[in-house]
PDB file of C-alpha atoms in Angstrom:
ATOM      1  CA  MET A 327      58.193 -31.338-266.284  1.00 50.00           C
ATOM      2  CA  LYS A 328      56.270 -34.423-267.194  1.00 51.00           C
ATOM      3  CA  VAL A 329      58.332 -37.336-268.403  1.00 48.00           C
ATOM      4  CA  GLU A 330      56.563 -39.810-270.645  1.00 52.00           C
ATOM      5  CA  THR A 331      57.375 -43.421-269.977  1.00 56.00           C
ATOM      6  CA  LEU A 332      57.349 -45.627-273.069  1.00 52.00           C
ATOM      7  CA  SER A 333      55.880 -49.057-272.959  1.00 55.00           C
ATOM      8  CA  PRO A 334      58.125 -52.014-273.955  1.00 52.00           C
ATOM      9  CA  GLU A 335      56.152 -52.413-277.183  1.00 53.00           C
ATOM     10  CA  ARG A 336      56.822 -48.825-278.281  1.00 53.00           C
ATOM     11  CA  GLN A 337      60.489 -49.085-277.294  1.00 50.00           C
ATOM     12  CA  GLU A 338      60.975 -52.126-279.557  1.00 51.00           C
ATOM     13  CA  SER A 339      59.260 -50.398-282.505  1.00 53.00           C
ATOM     14  CA  MET A 340      61.402 -47.236-282.312  1.00 52.00           C
ATOM     15  CA  PRO A 341      64.685 -47.139-284.332  1.00 51.00           C
ATOM     16  CA  MET A 342      67.896 -47.130-282.353  1.00 51.00           C
ATOM     17  CA  ASP A 343      71.196 -45.498-283.263  1.00 50.00           C
ATOM     18  CA  GLY A 344      73.500 -47.965-281.563  1.00 49.00           C
ATOM     19  CA  PRO A 345      75.974 -50.252-283.342  1.00 47.00           C
ATOM     20  CA  GLY A 346      73.745 -53.256-282.829  1.00 47.00           C
ATOM     21  CA  SER A 347      70.895 -51.636-284.708  1.00 46.00           C
ATOM     22  CA  ILE A 348      73.192 -50.716-287.618  1.00 43.00           C
ATOM     23  CA  ASP A 349      74.386 -54.294-287.939  1.00 45.00           C
ATOM     24  CA  LYS A 350      70.793 -55.491-287.868  1.00 43.00           C
ATOM     25  CA  ARG A 351      69.732 -53.107-290.627  1.00 42.00           C
ATOM     26  CA  GLU A 352      72.726 -54.121-292.726  1.00 42.00           C
ATOM     27  CA  ALA A 353      72.003 -57.789-292.256  1.00 46.00           C
ATOM     28  CA  THR A 354      68.408 -57.386-293.408  1.00 49.00           C
ATOM     29  CA  GLY A 355      68.977 -54.713-296.056  1.00 48.00           C
ATOM     30  CA  PRO A 356      68.640 -55.107-299.821  1.00 51.00           C
ATOM     31  CA  LEU A 357      72.417 -55.677-300.249  1.00 58.00           C
ATOM     32  CA  ALA A 358      72.538 -58.585-297.818  1.00 68.00           C
ATOM     33  CA  VAL A 359      73.858 -61.777-299.453  1.00 70.00           C
ATOM     34  CA  PRO A 360      73.466 -65.258-297.958  1.00 79.00           C
ATOM     35  CA  LYS A 361      76.708 -66.730-296.721  1.00 80.00           C
ATOM     36  CA  TRP A 362      76.594 -69.704-299.079  1.00 77.00           C
ATOM     37  CA  VAL A 363      76.169 -67.373-302.057  1.00 77.00           C
ATOM     38  CA  ALA A 364      79.151 -65.263-300.987  1.00 78.00           C
ATOM     39  CA  THR A 365      81.198 -68.442-300.612  1.00 80.00           C
ATOM     40  CA  ALA A 366      80.174 -69.849-303.993  1.00 85.00           C
ATOM     41  CA  LEU A 367      80.674 -66.689-306.064  1.00 87.00           C
ATOM     42  CA  PRO A 368      84.507 -66.827-306.170  1.00 86.00           C
ATOM     43  CA  HIS A 369      84.356 -70.516-307.142  1.00 87.00           C
ATOM     44  CA  LEU A 370      81.869 -69.804-309.921  1.00 91.00           C
ATOM     45  CA  GLY A 371      83.908 -66.845-311.139  1.00 89.00           C
ATOM     46  CA  PHE A 372      87.084 -68.887-311.318  1.00 90.00           C
ATOM     47  CA  LEU A 373      85.318 -71.792-313.042  1.00 91.00           C
ATOM     48  CA  GLY A 374      83.862 -69.380-315.592  1.00 91.00           C
ATOM     49  CA  LEU A 375      87.282 -67.933-316.365  1.00 90.00           C
ATOM     50  CA  VAL A 376      88.852 -71.394-316.663  1.00 90.00           C
ATOM     51  CA  GLY A 377      86.018 -72.447-318.943  1.00 90.00           C
ATOM     52  CA  LEU A 378      86.566 -69.419-321.180  1.00 91.00           C
ATOM     53  CA  VAL A 379      90.322 -70.029-321.407  1.00 89.00           C
ATOM     54  CA  THR A 380      89.746 -73.711-322.146  1.00 88.00           C
ATOM     55  CA  PHE A 381      87.237 -72.901-324.880  1.00 91.00           C
ATOM     56  CA  LEU A 382      89.599 -70.444-326.584  1.00 88.00           C
ATOM     57  CA  ARG A 383      92.504 -72.891-326.449  1.00 85.00           C
ATOM     58  CA  TRP A 384      90.271 -75.638-327.821  1.00 86.00           C
ATOM     59  CA  LYS A 385      89.435 -73.438-330.800  1.00 87.00           C
ATOM     60  CA  VAL A 386      93.160 -72.891-331.400  1.00 83.00           C
ATOM     61  CA  LEU A 387      93.879 -76.627-331.221  1.00 80.00           C
ATOM     62  CA  GLN A 388      91.067 -77.367-333.672  1.00 81.00           C
ATOM     63  CA  ALA A 389      92.589 -74.972-336.193  1.00 80.00           C
ATOM     64  CA  THR A 390      95.473 -77.384-336.879  1.00 76.00           C
ATOM     65  CA  ASP A 391      95.610 -80.992-338.051  1.00 75.00           C
ATOM     66  CA  TYR A 392      98.525 -81.891-335.797  1.00 73.00           C
ATOM     67  CA  PRO A 393      98.480 -83.104-332.174  1.00 71.00           C
ATOM     68  CA  PRO A 394      99.775 -80.720-329.503  1.00 72.00           C
ATOM     69  CA  GLY A 395     103.456 -81.260-328.854  1.00 69.00           C
ATOM     70  CA  LEU A 396     105.797 -83.965-330.094  1.00 71.00           C
ATOM     71  CA  ASP A 397     105.630 -86.340-327.126  1.00 77.00           C
ATOM     72  CA  GLY A 398     102.045 -87.558-327.398  1.00 76.00           C
ATOM     73  CA  GLY A 399     103.059 -90.575-329.450  1.00 78.00           C
ATOM     74  CA  ASN A 400     105.656 -91.542-326.869  1.00 80.00           C
ATOM     75  CA  TRP A 401     103.079 -91.382-324.069  1.00 81.00           C
ATOM     76  CA  LEU A 402     100.698 -93.553-326.054  1.00 83.00           C
ATOM     77  CA  ALA A 403     103.496 -96.047-326.674  1.00 82.00           C
ATOM     78  CA  TYR A 404     104.458 -96.117-322.989  1.00 84.00           C
ATOM     79  CA  GLY A 405     100.810 -96.458-321.992  1.00 85.00           C
ATOM     80  CA  HIS A 406     100.216 -99.372-324.321  1.00 83.00           C
ATOM     81  CA  ALA A 407     103.421-100.980-323.037  1.00 82.00           C
ATOM     82  CA  LEU A 408     102.150-100.693-319.457  1.00 81.00           C
ATOM     83  CA  LEU A 409      98.953-102.437-320.547  1.00 81.00           C
ATOM     84  CA  GLY A 410     100.843-105.309-322.183  1.00 76.00           C
ATOM     85  CA  GLU A 411     101.212-104.160-325.799  1.00 75.00           C
ATOM     86  CA  HIS A 412     104.955-103.698-326.259  1.00 68.00           C
ATOM     87  CA  VAL A 413     105.431-101.282-329.132  1.00 68.00           C
ATOM     88  CA  ARG A 414     108.566 -99.832-327.543  1.00 67.00           C
ATOM     89  CA  SER A 415     111.594-101.390-325.945  1.00 65.00           C
ATOM     90  CA  SER A 416     110.776-102.906-322.565  1.00 60.00           C
ATOM     91  CA  SER A 417     113.917-101.333-321.121  1.00 66.00           C
ATOM     92  CA  LEU A 418     112.403 -97.830-321.413  1.00 68.00           C
ATOM     93  CA  VAL A 419     110.543 -96.623-318.339  1.00 71.00           C
ATOM     94  CA  TYR A 420     108.358 -93.598-317.657  1.00 74.00           C
ATOM     95  CA  PRO A 421     106.048 -92.473-314.802  1.00 77.00           C
ATOM     96  CA  PRO A 422     102.703 -94.156-315.510  1.00 81.00           C
ATOM     97  CA  VAL A 423     100.138 -91.404-314.862  1.00 82.00           C
ATOM     98  CA  VAL A 424     100.338 -89.444-318.123  1.00 85.00           C
ATOM     99  CA  PRO A 425     100.795 -92.511-320.406  1.00 86.00           C
ATOM    100  CA  ILE A 426      97.728 -94.183-318.878  1.00 87.00           C
ATOM    101  CA  GLN A 427      95.754 -90.951-319.223  1.00 87.00           C
ATOM    102  CA  ALA A 428      96.818 -90.717-322.864  1.00 87.00           C
ATOM    103  CA  VAL A 429      95.679 -94.278-323.581  1.00 90.00           C
ATOM    104  CA  VAL A 430      92.326 -93.750-321.835  1.00 90.00           C
ATOM    105  CA  SER A 431      91.795 -90.520-323.775  1.00 89.00           C
ATOM    106  CA  GLU A 432      92.618 -92.360-326.996  1.00 89.00           C
ATOM    107  CA  TRP A 433      90.088 -95.094-326.206  1.00 91.00           C
ATOM    108  CA  LEU A 434      87.347 -92.562-325.448  1.00 92.00           C
ATOM    109  CA  PHE A 435      87.906 -89.849-328.064  1.00 90.00           C
ATOM    110  CA  GLY A 436      90.460 -91.103-330.596  1.00 87.00           C
ATOM    111  CA  SER A 437      94.158 -90.343-330.883  1.00 84.00           C
ATOM    112  CA  PHE A 438      94.192 -86.670-331.909  1.00 85.00           C
ATOM    113  CA  THR A 439      91.133 -85.551-329.946  1.00 87.00           C
ATOM    114  CA  GLY A 440      92.232 -87.472-326.877  1.00 87.00           C
ATOM    115  CA  LEU A 441      95.679 -85.870-326.872  1.00 86.00           C
ATOM    116  CA  ARG A 442      94.122 -82.439-327.384  1.00 86.00           C
ATOM    117  CA  LEU A 443      91.809 -82.912-324.432  1.00 88.00           C
ATOM    118  CA  LEU A 444      94.723 -84.091-322.315  1.00 88.00           C
ATOM    119  CA  ALA A 445      96.609 -80.962-323.345  1.00 86.00           C
ATOM    120  CA  LEU A 446      93.657 -78.754-322.344  1.00 88.00           C
ATOM    121  CA  VAL A 447      93.408 -80.346-318.915  1.00 88.00           C
ATOM    122  CA  ALA A 448      97.159 -80.014-318.407  1.00 88.00           C
ATOM    123  CA  SER A 449      97.150 -76.342-319.450  1.00 87.00           C
ATOM    124  CA  VAL A 450      94.703 -75.315-316.703  1.00 90.00           C
ATOM    125  CA  ALA A 451      95.906 -77.767-314.052  1.00 90.00           C
ATOM    126  CA  PRO A 452      98.479 -75.351-312.500  1.00 89.00           C
ATOM    127  CA  ALA A 453      95.822 -72.658-312.120  1.00 91.00           C
ATOM    128  CA  ILE A 454      93.355 -75.070-310.512  1.00 92.00           C
ATOM    129  CA  GLY A 455      95.987 -76.296-308.068  1.00 89.00           C
ATOM    130  CA  LEU A 456      96.965 -72.735-307.172  1.00 90.00           C
ATOM    131  CA  TYR A 457      93.328 -71.768-306.620  1.00 92.00           C
ATOM    132  CA  VAL A 458      92.734 -74.734-304.316  1.00 90.00           C
ATOM    133  CA  LEU A 459      95.781 -73.785-302.254  1.00 89.00           C
ATOM    134  CA  LEU A 460      94.916 -70.072-301.991  1.00 89.00           C
ATOM    135  CA  ALA A 461      91.205 -70.633-301.408  1.00 88.00           C
ATOM    136  CA  ASP A 462      92.031 -73.044-298.594  1.00 86.00           C
ATOM    137  CA  GLY A 463      93.888 -70.138-297.004  1.00 83.00           C
ATOM    138  CA  GLY A 464      90.757 -67.984-297.121  1.00 83.00           C
ATOM    139  CA  LEU A 465      91.789 -65.610-299.918  1.00 83.00           C
ATOM    140  CA  SER A 466      88.439 -65.970-301.728  1.00 83.00           C
ATOM    141  CA  TRP A 467      88.271 -63.494-304.660  1.00 88.00           C
ATOM    142  CA  ARG A 468      91.991 -62.805-304.490  1.00 89.00           C
ATOM    143  CA  ALA A 469      92.598 -66.510-305.057  1.00 89.00           C
ATOM    144  CA  ALA A 470      90.272 -66.456-308.075  1.00 89.00           C
ATOM    145  CA  VAL A 471      92.017 -63.436-309.585  1.00 89.00           C
ATOM    146  CA  LEU A 472      95.563 -64.699-309.046  1.00 89.00           C
ATOM    147  CA  ALA A 473      94.784 -68.195-310.298  1.00 89.00           C
ATOM    148  CA  GLY A 474      92.896 -66.671-313.229  1.00 88.00           C
ATOM    149  CA  PHE A 475      96.015 -64.796-314.283  1.00 89.00           C
ATOM    150  CA  LEU A 476      97.937 -68.067-314.263  1.00 87.00           C
ATOM    151  CA  ALA A 477      95.224 -69.881-316.236  1.00 86.00           C
ATOM    152  CA  SER A 478      95.248 -67.275-319.001  1.00 84.00           C
ATOM    153  CA  SER A 479      99.013 -66.764-319.114  1.00 82.00           C
ATOM    154  CA  CYS A 480     100.969 -67.827-322.169  1.00 76.00           C
ATOM    155  CA  ALA A 481     103.375 -69.799-319.967  1.00 72.00           C
ATOM    156  CA  THR A 482     100.849 -72.554-319.266  1.00 74.00           C
ATOM    157  CA  GLY A 483      99.560 -72.721-322.845  1.00 72.00           C
ATOM    158  CA  GLN A 484     102.978 -72.643-324.495  1.00 72.00           C
ATOM    159  CA  ALA A 485     104.317 -75.360-322.191  1.00 71.00           C
ATOM    160  CA  VAL A 486     101.569 -77.674-323.387  1.00 70.00           C
ATOM    161  CA  ASP A 487     102.264 -76.815-327.016  1.00 68.00           C
ATOM    162  CA  CYS A 488     105.867 -77.900-326.481  1.00 71.00           C
ATOM    163  CA  GLY A 489     104.848 -81.213-324.910  1.00 70.00           C
ATOM    164  CA  GLY A 490     104.901 -80.166-321.267  1.00 77.00           C
ATOM    165  CA  GLN A 491     101.734 -81.989-320.205  1.00 81.00           C
ATOM    166  CA  PRO A 492     103.433 -84.095-317.471  1.00 83.00           C
ATOM    167  CA  GLN A 493     105.098 -81.033-315.983  1.00 83.00           C
ATOM    168  CA  SER A 494     101.867 -79.000-316.071  1.00 85.00           C
ATOM    169  CA  LEU A 495      99.862 -81.805-314.488  1.00 85.00           C
ATOM    170  CA  GLY A 496     102.555 -82.157-311.840  1.00 83.00           C
ATOM    171  CA  LEU A 497     102.323 -78.456-311.017  1.00 84.00           C
ATOM    172  CA  GLY A 498      98.567 -78.801-310.712  1.00 87.00           C
ATOM    173  CA  ILE A 499      98.832 -81.757-308.328  1.00 84.00           C
ATOM    174  CA  LEU A 500     101.589 -80.187-306.200  1.00 83.00           C
ATOM    175  CA  PRO A 501      99.375 -77.755-304.180  1.00 85.00           C
ATOM    176  CA  GLY A 502      96.917 -80.543-303.410  1.00 81.00           C
ATOM    177  CA  PHE A 503      99.869 -82.705-302.428  1.00 79.00           C
ATOM    178  CA  ILE A 504     101.004 -80.044-299.950  1.00 82.00           C
ATOM    179  CA  LEU A 505      97.538 -79.644-298.413  1.00 82.00           C
ATOM    180  CA  THR A 506      97.040 -83.393-298.192  1.00 77.00           C
ATOM    181  CA  LEU A 507     100.453 -83.922-296.635  1.00 76.00           C
ATOM    182  CA  GLU A 508      99.653 -81.302-293.998  1.00 79.00           C
ATOM    183  CA  ARG A 509      96.380 -82.998-293.103  1.00 77.00           C
ATOM    184  CA  VAL A 510      97.973 -86.436-292.969  1.00 74.00           C
ATOM    185  CA  LEU A 511     100.709 -85.202-290.634  1.00 77.00           C
ATOM    186  CA  LEU A 512      98.205 -83.418-288.399  1.00 78.00           C
ATOM    187  CA  SER A 513      95.691 -86.262-288.348  1.00 72.00           C
ATOM    188  CA  ARG A 514      95.440 -88.088-285.030  1.00 71.00           C
ATOM    189  CA  ARG A 515      93.538 -91.050-286.465  1.00 70.00           C
ATOM    190  CA  PRO A 516      95.362 -93.252-288.997  1.00 65.00           C
ATOM    191  CA  VAL A 517      92.056 -94.419-290.507  1.00 67.00           C
ATOM    192  CA  THR A 518      91.127 -90.902-291.608  1.00 64.00           C
ATOM    193  CA  ALA A 519      94.572 -90.425-293.120  1.00 63.00           C
ATOM    194  CA  LEU A 520      94.358 -93.435-295.443  1.00 66.00           C
ATOM    195  CA  PRO A 521      92.255 -91.809-298.220  1.00 67.00           C
ATOM    196  CA  ARG A 522      94.500 -88.766-298.192  1.00 62.00           C
ATOM    197  CA  SER A 523      97.670 -90.833-298.257  1.00 63.00           C
ATOM    198  CA  SER A 524      96.342 -92.601-301.376  1.00 68.00           C
ATOM    199  CA  LEU A 525      96.287 -89.199-303.086  1.00 63.00           C
ATOM    200  CA  LEU A 526      99.917 -88.735-302.108  1.00 62.00           C
ATOM    201  CA  LEU A 527     100.732 -92.086-303.722  1.00 65.00           C
ATOM    202  CA  PHE A 528      98.997 -91.003-306.929  1.00 62.00           C
ATOM    203  CA  ALA A 529     100.747 -87.620-306.938  1.00 59.00           C
ATOM    204  CA  THR A 530     104.217 -89.081-306.519  1.00 60.00           C
ATOM    205  CA  SER A 531     103.709 -91.534-309.393  1.00 59.00           C
TER     206      SER A 531
END
């Protein structure tokens, strides 16, 4: 029996049935997706869902002539007091983040529109914080789905309607606070920990 010996060129051109050849065909097939695209798709999907929820809530807020919640005026008063305009008693104190945000929103967009925009940001803040925490753990699409449920839930929207902007913003900052605290504690160089520790200072205020 005559056995034909294949040249190296013919051996490379012939298909192989081994696992390595299957992986190669899959990597170069029509369904192959670049790694950066696969990484970006969950982020884009979550941002699209948050954008849709924000748009729908904005339409609801525009349907009324009243600001969201009953505490917006208090935050504006506290914010102006922090900036030197004492319209409330100086003995009253409040954490400065939300009052300053309310005053800045008022300067940029007016009183009602500024408070509405602050309410919109606060309503999706818990979902954004949850997504950052889960995505950092490598959950990818599962993080987008779970955080999307939280973004569209009535709990986050109703809390803002009742004046829960500080609480909602705090829930949104909390996951980032946890991640930042972990990195600060695990950092071996104090210089690299300084920017992250500044975020902790902002979160606790």
